[in-house]
N, CA, C and O of each residue as an XYZ file, in Angstrom:
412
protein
N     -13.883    -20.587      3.585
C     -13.728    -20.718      5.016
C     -12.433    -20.024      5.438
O     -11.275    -20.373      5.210
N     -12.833    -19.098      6.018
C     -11.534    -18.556      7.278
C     -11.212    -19.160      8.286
O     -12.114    -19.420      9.081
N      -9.873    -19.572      8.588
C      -9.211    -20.132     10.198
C      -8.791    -19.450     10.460
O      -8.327    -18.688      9.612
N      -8.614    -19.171     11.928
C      -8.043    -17.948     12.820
C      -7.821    -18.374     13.995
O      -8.308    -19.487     14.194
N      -7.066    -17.751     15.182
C      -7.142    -17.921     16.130
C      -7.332    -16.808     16.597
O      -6.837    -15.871     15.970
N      -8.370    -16.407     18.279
C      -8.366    -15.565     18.837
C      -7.971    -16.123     20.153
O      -8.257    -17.308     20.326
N      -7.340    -15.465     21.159
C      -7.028    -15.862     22.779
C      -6.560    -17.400     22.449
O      -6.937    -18.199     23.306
N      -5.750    -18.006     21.279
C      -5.357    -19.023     21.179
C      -6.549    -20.018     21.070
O      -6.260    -21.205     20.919
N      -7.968    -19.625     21.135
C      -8.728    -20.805     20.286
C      -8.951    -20.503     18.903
O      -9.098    -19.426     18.326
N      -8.942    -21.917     18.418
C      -9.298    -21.673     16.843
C     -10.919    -21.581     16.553
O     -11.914    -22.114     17.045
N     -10.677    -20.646     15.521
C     -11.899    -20.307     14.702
C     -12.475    -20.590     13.561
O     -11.601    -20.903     12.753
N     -13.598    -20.635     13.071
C     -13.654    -20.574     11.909
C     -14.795    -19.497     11.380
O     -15.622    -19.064     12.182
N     -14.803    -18.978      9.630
C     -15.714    -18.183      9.544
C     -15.900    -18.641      8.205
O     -14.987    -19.010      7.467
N     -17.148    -18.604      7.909
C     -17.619    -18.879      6.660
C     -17.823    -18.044      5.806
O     -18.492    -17.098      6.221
N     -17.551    -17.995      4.856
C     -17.559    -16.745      3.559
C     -18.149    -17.014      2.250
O     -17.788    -18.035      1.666
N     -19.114    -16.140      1.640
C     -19.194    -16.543      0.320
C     -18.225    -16.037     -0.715
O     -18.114    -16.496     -1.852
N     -17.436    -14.900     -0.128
C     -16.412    -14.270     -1.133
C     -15.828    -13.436      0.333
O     -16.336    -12.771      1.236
N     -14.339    -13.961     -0.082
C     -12.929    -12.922      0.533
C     -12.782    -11.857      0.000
O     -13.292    -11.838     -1.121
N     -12.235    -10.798      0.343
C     -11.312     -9.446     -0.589
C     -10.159     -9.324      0.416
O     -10.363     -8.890      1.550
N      -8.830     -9.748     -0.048
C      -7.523     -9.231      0.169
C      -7.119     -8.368     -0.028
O      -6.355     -8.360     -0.993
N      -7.351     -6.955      0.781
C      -7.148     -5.549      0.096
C      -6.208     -5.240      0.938
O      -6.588     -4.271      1.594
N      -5.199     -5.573      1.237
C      -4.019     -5.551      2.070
C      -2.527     -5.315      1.446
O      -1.532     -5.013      2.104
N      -2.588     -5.521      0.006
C      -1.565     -4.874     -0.490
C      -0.758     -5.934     -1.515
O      -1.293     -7.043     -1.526
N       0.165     -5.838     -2.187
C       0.799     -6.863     -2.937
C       1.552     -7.722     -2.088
O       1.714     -8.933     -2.234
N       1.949     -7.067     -1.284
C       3.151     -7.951     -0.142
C       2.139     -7.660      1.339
O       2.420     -7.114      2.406
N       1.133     -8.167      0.937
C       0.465     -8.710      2.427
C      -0.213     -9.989      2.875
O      -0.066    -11.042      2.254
N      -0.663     -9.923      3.532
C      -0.925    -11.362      4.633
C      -1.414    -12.537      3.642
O      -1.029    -13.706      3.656
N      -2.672    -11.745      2.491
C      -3.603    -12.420      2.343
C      -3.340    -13.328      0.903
O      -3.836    -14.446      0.764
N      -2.300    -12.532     -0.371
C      -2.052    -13.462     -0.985
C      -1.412    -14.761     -0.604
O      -1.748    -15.820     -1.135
N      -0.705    -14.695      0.104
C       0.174    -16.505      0.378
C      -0.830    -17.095      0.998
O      -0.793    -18.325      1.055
N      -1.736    -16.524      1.486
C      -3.057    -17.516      2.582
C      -3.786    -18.322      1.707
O      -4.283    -19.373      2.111
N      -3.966    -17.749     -0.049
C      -4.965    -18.500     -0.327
C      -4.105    -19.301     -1.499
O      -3.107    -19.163     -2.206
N      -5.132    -20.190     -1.231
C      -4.515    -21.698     -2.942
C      -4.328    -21.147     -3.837
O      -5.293    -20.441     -4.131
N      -3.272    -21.058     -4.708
C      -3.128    -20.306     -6.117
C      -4.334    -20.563     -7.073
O      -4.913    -19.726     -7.765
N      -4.674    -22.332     -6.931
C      -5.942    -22.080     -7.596
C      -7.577    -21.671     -7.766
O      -8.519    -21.718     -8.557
N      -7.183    -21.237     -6.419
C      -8.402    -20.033     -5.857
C      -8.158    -18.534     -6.030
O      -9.001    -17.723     -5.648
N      -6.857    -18.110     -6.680
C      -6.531    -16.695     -6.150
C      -7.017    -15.998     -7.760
O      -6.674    -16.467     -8.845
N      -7.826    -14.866     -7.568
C      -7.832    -14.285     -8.576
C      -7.571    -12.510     -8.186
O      -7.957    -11.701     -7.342
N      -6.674    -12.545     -9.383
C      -5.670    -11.347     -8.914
C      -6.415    -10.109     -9.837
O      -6.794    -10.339    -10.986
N      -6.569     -8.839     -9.225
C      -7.144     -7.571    -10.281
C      -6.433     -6.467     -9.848
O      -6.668     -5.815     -8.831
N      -5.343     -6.238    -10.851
C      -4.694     -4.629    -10.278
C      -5.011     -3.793    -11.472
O      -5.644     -4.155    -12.465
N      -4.484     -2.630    -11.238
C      -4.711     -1.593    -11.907
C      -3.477     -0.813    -12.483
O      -3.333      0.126    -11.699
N      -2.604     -0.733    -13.366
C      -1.400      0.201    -13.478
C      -1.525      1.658    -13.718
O      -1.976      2.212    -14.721
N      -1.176      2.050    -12.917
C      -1.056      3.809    -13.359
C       0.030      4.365    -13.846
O       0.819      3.490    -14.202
N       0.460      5.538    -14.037
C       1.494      6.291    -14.898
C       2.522      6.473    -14.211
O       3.633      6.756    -14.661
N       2.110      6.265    -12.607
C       2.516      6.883    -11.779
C       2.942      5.796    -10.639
O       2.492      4.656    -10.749
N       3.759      6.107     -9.600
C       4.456      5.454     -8.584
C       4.210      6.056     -7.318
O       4.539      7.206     -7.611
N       3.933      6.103     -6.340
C       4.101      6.568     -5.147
C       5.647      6.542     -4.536
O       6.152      5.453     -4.807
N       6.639      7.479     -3.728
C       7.616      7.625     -2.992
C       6.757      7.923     -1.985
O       5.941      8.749     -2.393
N       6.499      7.501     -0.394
C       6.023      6.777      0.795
C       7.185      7.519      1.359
O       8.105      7.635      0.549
N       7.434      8.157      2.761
C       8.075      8.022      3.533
C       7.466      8.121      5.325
O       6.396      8.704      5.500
N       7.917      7.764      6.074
C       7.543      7.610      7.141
C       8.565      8.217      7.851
O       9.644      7.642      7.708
N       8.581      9.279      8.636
C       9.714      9.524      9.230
C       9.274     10.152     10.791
O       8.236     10.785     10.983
N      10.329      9.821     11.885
C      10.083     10.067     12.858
C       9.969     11.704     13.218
O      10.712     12.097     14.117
N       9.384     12.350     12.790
C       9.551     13.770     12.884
C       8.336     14.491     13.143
O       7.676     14.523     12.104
N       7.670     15.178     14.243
C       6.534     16.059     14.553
C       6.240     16.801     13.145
O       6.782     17.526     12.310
N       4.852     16.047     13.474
C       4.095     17.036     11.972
C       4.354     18.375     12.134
O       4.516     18.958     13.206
N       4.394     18.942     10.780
C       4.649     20.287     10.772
C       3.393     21.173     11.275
O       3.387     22.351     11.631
N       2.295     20.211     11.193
C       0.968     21.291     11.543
C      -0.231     19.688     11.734
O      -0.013     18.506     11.468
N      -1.486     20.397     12.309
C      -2.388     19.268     12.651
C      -3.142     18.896     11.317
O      -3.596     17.752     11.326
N      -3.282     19.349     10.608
C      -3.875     19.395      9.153
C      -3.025     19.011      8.070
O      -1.865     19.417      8.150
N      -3.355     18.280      7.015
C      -3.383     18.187      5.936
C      -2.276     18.984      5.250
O      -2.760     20.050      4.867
N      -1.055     18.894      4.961
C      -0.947     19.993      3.611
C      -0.760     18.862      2.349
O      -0.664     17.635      2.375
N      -0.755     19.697      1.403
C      -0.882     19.056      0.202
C      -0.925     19.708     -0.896
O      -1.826     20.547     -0.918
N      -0.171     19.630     -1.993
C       0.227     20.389     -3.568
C      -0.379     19.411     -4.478
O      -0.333     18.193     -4.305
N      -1.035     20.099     -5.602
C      -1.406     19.449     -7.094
C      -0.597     20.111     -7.748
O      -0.645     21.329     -7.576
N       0.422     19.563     -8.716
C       0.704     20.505    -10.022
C       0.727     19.857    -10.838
O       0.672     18.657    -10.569
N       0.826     20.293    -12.381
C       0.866     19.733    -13.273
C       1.937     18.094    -13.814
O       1.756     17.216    -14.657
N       3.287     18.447    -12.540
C       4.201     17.789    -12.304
C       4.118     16.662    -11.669
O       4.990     15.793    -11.635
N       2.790     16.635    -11.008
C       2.496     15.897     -9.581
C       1.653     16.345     -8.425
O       0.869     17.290     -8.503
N       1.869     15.552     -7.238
C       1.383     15.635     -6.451
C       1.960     15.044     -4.983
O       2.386     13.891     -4.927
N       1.943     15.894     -3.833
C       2.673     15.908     -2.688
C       1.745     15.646     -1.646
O       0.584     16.052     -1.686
N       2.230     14.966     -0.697
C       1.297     14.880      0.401
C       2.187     14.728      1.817
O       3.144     13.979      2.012
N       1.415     15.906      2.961
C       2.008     16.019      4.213
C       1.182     15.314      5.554
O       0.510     16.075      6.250
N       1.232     14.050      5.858
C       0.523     13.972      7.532
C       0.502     13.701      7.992
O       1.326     12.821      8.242
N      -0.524     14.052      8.868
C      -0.047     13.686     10.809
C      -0.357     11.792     11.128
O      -1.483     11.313     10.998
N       0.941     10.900     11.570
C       0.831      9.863     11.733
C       0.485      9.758     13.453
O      -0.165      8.920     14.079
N       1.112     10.811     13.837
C       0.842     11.085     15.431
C       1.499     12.165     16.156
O       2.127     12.923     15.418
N       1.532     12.490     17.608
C       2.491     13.825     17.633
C       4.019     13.648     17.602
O       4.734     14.395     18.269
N       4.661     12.408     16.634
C       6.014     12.170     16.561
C       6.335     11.500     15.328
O       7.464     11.144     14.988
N       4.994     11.313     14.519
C       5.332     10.566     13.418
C       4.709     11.419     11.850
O       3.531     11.656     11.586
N       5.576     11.650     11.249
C       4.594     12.173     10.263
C       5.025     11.059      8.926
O       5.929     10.227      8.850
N       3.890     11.482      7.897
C       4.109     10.863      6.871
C       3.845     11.455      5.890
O       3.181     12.491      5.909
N       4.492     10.709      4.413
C       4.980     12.346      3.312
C       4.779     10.785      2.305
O       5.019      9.582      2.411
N       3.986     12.079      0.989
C       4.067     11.110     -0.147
C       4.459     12.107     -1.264
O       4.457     13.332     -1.136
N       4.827     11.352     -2.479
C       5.041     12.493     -3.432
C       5.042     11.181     -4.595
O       5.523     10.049     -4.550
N       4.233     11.957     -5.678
C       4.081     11.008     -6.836
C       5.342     10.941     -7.561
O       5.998     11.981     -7.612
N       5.758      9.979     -8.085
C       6.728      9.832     -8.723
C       6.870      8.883    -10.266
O       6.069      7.959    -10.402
N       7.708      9.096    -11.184
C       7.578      8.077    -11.984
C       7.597      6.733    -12.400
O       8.747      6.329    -12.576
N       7.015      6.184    -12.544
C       7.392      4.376    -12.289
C       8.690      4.306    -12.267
O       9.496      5.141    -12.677
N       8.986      2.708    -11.499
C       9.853      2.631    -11.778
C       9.801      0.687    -11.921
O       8.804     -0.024    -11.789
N      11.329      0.224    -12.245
C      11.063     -0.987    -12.693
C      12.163     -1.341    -12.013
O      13.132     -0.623    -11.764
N      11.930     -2.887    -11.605
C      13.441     -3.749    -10.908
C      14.279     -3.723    -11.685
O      14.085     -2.997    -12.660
N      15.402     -4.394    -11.613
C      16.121     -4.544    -12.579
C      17.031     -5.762    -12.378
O      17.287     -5.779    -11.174
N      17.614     -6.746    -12.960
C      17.883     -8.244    -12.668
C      19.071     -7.862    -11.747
O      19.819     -8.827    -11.589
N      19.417     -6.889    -11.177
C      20.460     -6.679     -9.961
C      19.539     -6.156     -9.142
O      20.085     -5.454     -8.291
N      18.751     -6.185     -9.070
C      17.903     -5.870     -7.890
C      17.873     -4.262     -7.553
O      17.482     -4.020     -6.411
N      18.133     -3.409     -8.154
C      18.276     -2.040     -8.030
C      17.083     -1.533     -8.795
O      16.561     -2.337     -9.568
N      16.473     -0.095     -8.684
C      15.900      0.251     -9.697
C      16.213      1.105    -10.668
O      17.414      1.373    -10.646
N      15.430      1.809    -11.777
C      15.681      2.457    -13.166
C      14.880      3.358    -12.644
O      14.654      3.501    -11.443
N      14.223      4.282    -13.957
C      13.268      4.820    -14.216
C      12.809      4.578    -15.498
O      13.745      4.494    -16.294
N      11.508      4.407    -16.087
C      11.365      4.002    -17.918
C      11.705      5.337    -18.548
O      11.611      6.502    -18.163
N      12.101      4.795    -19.567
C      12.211      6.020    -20.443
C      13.747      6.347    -20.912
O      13.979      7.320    -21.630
């Protein structure tokens, strides 16, 4: 069962199965009972660097690099926002709260 509110009345919705595909730090893990939560990730080799920056896309399209090194990504968030990814190597916390790189 889902509770919700819309226009401030409450709701409810019935479910035979949820999917929380919202992210590690999103809405939906703390919503549910730990002893309901069943968790499935995936580790890759690899890390994403994300940036969001207030800056007019360079173009209306797509750019984007594969190399053997990686992989880059350029796009349009709107006509003032663009957004940029670039693969990077894991990385790990560290008990000061900073990060490393492995290796």
């Amino acid at each position: 069962m889902i509770r919700f509110h819309i226009g401030g009345e409450p709701r409810e919705l019935a479910c035979d199965f949820i999917a929380g595909c919202d992210g590690f730090h999103g809405v939906c893990r703390p919503s549910i009972p730990a002893d309901a939560l069943n968790v499935y990730e995936r580790a890759y080799p690899f890390a994403w660097l994300g940036i969001l920056a207030a800056a007019p896309p360079a173009t209306d399209e797509l750019i984007y690099a594969l190399h053997e090194r990686g992989f880059a990504l350029h796009s349009m968030r709107s006509s003032e926002i663009s957004r940029l990814y670039c693969s990077a190597p894991p990385m790990r916390t560290l008990t000061t709260g900073r990060t490393s790189e492995y290796g």
